[in-house]
PDB file of C-alpha atoms in Angstrom:
ATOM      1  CA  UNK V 205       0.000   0.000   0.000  1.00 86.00           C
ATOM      2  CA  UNK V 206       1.577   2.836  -1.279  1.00 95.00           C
ATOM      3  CA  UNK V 207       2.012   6.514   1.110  1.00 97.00           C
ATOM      4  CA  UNK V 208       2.786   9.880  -0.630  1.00 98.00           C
ATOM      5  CA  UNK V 209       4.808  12.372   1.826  1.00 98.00           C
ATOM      6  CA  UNK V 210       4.188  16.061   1.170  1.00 98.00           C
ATOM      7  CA  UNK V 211       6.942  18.112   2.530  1.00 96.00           C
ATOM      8  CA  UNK V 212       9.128  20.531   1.627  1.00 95.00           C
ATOM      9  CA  UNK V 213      11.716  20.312   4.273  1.00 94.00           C
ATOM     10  CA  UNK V 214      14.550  17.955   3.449  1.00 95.00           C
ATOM     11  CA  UNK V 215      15.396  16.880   7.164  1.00 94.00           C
ATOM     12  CA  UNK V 216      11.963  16.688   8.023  1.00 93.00           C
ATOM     13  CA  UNK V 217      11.381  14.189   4.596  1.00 96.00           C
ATOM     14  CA  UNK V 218      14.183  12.455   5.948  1.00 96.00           C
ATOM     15  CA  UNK V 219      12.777  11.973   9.276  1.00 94.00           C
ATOM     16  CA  UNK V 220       9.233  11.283   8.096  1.00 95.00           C
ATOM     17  CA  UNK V 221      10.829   8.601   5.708  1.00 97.00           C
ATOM     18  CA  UNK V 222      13.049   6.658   8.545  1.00 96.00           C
ATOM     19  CA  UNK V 223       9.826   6.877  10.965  1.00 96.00           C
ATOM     20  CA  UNK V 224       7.817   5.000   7.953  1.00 97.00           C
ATOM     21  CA  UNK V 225      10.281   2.651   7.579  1.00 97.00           C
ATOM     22  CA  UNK V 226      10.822   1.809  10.938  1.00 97.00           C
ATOM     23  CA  UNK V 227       6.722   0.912  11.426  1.00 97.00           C
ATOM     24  CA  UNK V 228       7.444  -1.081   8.103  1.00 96.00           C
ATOM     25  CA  UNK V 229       5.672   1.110   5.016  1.00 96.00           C
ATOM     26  CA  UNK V 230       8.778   1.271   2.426  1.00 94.00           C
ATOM     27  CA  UNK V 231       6.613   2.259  -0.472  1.00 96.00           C
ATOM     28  CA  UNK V 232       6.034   6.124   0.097  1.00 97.00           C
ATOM     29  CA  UNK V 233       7.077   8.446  -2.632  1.00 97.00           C
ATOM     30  CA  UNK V 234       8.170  12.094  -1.761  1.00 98.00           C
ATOM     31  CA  UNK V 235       6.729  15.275  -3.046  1.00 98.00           C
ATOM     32  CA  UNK V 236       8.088  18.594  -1.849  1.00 96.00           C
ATOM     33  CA  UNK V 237       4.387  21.276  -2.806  1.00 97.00           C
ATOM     34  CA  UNK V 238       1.328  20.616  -2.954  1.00 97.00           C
ATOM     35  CA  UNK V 239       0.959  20.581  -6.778  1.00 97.00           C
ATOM     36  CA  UNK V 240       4.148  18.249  -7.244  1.00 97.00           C
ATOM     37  CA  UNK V 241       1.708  16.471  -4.951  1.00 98.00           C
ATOM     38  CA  UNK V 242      -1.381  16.633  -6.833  1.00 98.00           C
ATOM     39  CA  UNK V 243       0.866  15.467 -10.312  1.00 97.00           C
ATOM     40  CA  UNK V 244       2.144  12.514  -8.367  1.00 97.00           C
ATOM     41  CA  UNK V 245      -1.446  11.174  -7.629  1.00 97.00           C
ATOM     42  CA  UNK V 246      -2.820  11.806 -10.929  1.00 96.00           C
ATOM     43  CA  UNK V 247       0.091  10.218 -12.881  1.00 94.00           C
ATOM     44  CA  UNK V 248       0.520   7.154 -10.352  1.00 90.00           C
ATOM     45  CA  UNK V 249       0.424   3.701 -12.246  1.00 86.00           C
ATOM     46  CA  UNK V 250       0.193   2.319  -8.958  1.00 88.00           C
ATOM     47  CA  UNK V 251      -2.594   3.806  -7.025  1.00 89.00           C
ATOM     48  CA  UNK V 252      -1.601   5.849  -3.243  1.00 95.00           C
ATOM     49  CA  UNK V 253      -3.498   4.404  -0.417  1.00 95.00           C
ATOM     50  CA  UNK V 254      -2.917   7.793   1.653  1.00 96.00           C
ATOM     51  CA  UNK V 255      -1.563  11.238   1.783  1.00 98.00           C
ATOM     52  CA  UNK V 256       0.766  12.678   4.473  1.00 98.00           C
ATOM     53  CA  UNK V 257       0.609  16.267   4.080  1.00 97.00           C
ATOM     54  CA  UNK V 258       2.545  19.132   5.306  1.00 94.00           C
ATOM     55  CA  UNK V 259       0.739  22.527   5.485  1.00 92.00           C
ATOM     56  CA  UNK V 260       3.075  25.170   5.137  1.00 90.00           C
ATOM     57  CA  UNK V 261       4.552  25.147   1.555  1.00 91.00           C
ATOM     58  CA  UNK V 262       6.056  26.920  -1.657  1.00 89.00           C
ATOM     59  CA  UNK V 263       3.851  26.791  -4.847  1.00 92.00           C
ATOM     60  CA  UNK V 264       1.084  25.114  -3.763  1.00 94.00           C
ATOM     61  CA  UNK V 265       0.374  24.886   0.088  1.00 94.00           C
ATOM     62  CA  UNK V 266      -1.109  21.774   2.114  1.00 95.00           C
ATOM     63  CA  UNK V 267      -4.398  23.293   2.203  1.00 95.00           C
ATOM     64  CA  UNK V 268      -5.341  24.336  -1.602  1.00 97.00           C
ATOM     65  CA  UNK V 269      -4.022  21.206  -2.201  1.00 97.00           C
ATOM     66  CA  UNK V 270      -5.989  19.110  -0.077  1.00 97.00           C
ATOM     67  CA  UNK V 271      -9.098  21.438  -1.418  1.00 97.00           C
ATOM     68  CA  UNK V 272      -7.753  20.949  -5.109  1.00 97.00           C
ATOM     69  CA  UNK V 273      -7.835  16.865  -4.727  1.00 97.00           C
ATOM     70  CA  UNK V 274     -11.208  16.998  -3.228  1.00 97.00           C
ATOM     71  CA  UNK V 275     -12.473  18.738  -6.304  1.00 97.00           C
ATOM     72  CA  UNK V 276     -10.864  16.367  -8.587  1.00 97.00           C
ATOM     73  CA  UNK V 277      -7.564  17.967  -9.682  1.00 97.00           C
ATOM     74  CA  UNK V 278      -5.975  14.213  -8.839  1.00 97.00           C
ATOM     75  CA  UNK V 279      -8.615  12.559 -10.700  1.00 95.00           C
ATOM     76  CA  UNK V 280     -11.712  11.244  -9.979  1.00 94.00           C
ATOM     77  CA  UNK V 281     -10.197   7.616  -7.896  1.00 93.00           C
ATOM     78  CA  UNK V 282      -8.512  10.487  -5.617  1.00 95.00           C
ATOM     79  CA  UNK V 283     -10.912  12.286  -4.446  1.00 95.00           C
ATOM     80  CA  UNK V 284     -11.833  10.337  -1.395  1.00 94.00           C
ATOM     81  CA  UNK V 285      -8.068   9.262  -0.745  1.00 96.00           C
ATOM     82  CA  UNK V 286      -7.276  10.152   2.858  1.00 97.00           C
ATOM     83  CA  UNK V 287      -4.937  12.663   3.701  1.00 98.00           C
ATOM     84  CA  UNK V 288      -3.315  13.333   7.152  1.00 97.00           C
ATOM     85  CA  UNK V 289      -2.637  16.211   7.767  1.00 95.00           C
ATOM     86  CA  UNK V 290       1.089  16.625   9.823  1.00 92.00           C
ATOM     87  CA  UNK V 291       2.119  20.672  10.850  1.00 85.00           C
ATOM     88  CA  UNK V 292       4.076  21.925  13.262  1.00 80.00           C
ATOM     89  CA  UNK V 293       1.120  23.685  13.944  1.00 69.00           C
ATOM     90  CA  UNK V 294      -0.677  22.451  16.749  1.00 67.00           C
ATOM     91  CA  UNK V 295      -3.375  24.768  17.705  1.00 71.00           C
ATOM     92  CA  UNK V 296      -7.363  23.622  17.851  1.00 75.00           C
ATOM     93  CA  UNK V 297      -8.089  26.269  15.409  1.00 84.00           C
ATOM     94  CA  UNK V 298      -5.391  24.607  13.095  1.00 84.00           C
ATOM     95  CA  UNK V 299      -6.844  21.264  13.079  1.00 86.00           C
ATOM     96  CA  UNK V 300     -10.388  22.517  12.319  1.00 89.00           C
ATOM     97  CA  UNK V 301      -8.612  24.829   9.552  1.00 91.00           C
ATOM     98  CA  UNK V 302      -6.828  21.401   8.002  1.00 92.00           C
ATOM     99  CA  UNK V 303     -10.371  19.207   8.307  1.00 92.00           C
ATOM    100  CA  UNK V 304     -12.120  22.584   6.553  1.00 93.00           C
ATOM    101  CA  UNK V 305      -9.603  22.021   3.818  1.00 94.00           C
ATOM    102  CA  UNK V 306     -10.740  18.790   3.592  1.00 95.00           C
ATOM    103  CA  UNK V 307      -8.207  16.793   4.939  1.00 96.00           C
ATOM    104  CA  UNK V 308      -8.920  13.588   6.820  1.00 96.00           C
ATOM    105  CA  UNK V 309      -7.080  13.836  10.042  1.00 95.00           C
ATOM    106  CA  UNK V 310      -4.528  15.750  11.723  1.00 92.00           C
ATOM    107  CA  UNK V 311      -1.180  14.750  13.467  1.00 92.00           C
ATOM    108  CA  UNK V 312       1.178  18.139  15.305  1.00 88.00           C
ATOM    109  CA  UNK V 313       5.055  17.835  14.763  1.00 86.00           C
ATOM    110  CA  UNK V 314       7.306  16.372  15.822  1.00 87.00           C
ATOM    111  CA  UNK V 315       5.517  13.222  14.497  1.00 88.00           C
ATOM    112  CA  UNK V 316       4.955  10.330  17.261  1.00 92.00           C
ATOM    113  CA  UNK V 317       5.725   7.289  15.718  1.00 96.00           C
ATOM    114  CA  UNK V 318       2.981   5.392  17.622  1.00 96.00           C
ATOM    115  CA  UNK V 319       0.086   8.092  16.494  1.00 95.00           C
ATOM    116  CA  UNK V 320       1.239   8.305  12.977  1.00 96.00           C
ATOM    117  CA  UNK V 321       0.865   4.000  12.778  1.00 97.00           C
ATOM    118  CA  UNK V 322      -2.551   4.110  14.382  1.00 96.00           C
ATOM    119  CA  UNK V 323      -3.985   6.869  11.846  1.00 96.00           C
ATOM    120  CA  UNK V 324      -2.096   5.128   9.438  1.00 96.00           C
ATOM    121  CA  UNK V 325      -3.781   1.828   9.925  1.00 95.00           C
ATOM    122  CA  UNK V 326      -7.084   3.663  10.597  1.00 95.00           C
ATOM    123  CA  UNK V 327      -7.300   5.531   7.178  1.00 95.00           C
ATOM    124  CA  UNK V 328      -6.233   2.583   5.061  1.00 90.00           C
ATOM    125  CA  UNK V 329      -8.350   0.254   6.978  1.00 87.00           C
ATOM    126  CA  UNK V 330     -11.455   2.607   6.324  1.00 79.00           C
ATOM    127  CA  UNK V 331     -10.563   3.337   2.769  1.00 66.00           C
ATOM    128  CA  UNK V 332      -9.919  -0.620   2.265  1.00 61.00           C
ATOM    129  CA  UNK V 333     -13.253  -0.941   3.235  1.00 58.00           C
ATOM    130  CA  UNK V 334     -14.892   1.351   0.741  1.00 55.00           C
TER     131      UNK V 334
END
C-alpha cells in the first residue's frame, strides 16, 4: 500500500521517511508542494493508499491542495483518498482549519511514531473498506 509524503523540508522528509520505515511502510514516494503532490497522484500507475501532508509550503500549500484533490484535480479515484494532515502547527483552530480544507485527520510535529501508525492503519483500513 503505497504513502505519498508532502513536505518541503529535506530533514523533516528524511525523518518522516526513517519513521515509515521503521513501522514497516517502504513504499512512500516524496513530493516537496502541494501541486508536485497533486501530479504525483494523478500520474501514479500504482494507485496511493494515503496522503501525508505538510501545510506550510512553496507553490502550492497543504491546504489548496488538499481542497484541489477533493475537487478532482488528482482525478476522480482520488478524491476520497485520505490525507493526514502533519504541521508543526498544533493549535485547535489549526486542526479545524486542516479538516475545513478537507483533509482527513490531523497529526502536530514532531511526528509520534505510535500516532502516525494508528492513523495510518485507521485511514487505510477505512478506505480498504470502501
Amino acid at each position: 500500500r503505497k504513502i505519498l509524503l508532502v513536505e518541503d523540508n529535506m530533514i523533516n522528509q528524511e525523518v518522516a521517511l526513517s519513521v515509515l520505515a521503521d513501522l514497516g511502510y517502504t513504499q512512500v514516494e516524496v513530493a516537496d508542494n502541494g501541486q508536485a503532490a497533486i501530479d504525483q497522484l494523478k500520474q501514479s500507475q500504482q494507485p496511493f493508499a494515503l496522503v501525508l501532508m505538510d501545510c506550510q509550503m512553496p507553490v502550492l500549500d497543504g491546504y489548496q491542495a488538499s481542497q484541489n484533490i477533493r475537487q478532482g484535480a488528482a482525478g476522480d479515484n482520488m478524491v476520497q483518498i485520505p490525507i493526514i494532515a502533519m504541521t508543526a502547527n498544533a493549535m485547535k483552530e489549526d486542526k479545524e482549519k486542516c479538516l475545513q480544507a478537507g483533509m482527513s485527520d490531523y497529526l502536530s510535529k514532531p511526528i509520534d511514531p505510535e500516532q502516525l501508525n494508528s492513523k495510518i492503519q485507521h485511514w487505510m483500513e477505512t478506505r480498504h473498506s470502501q
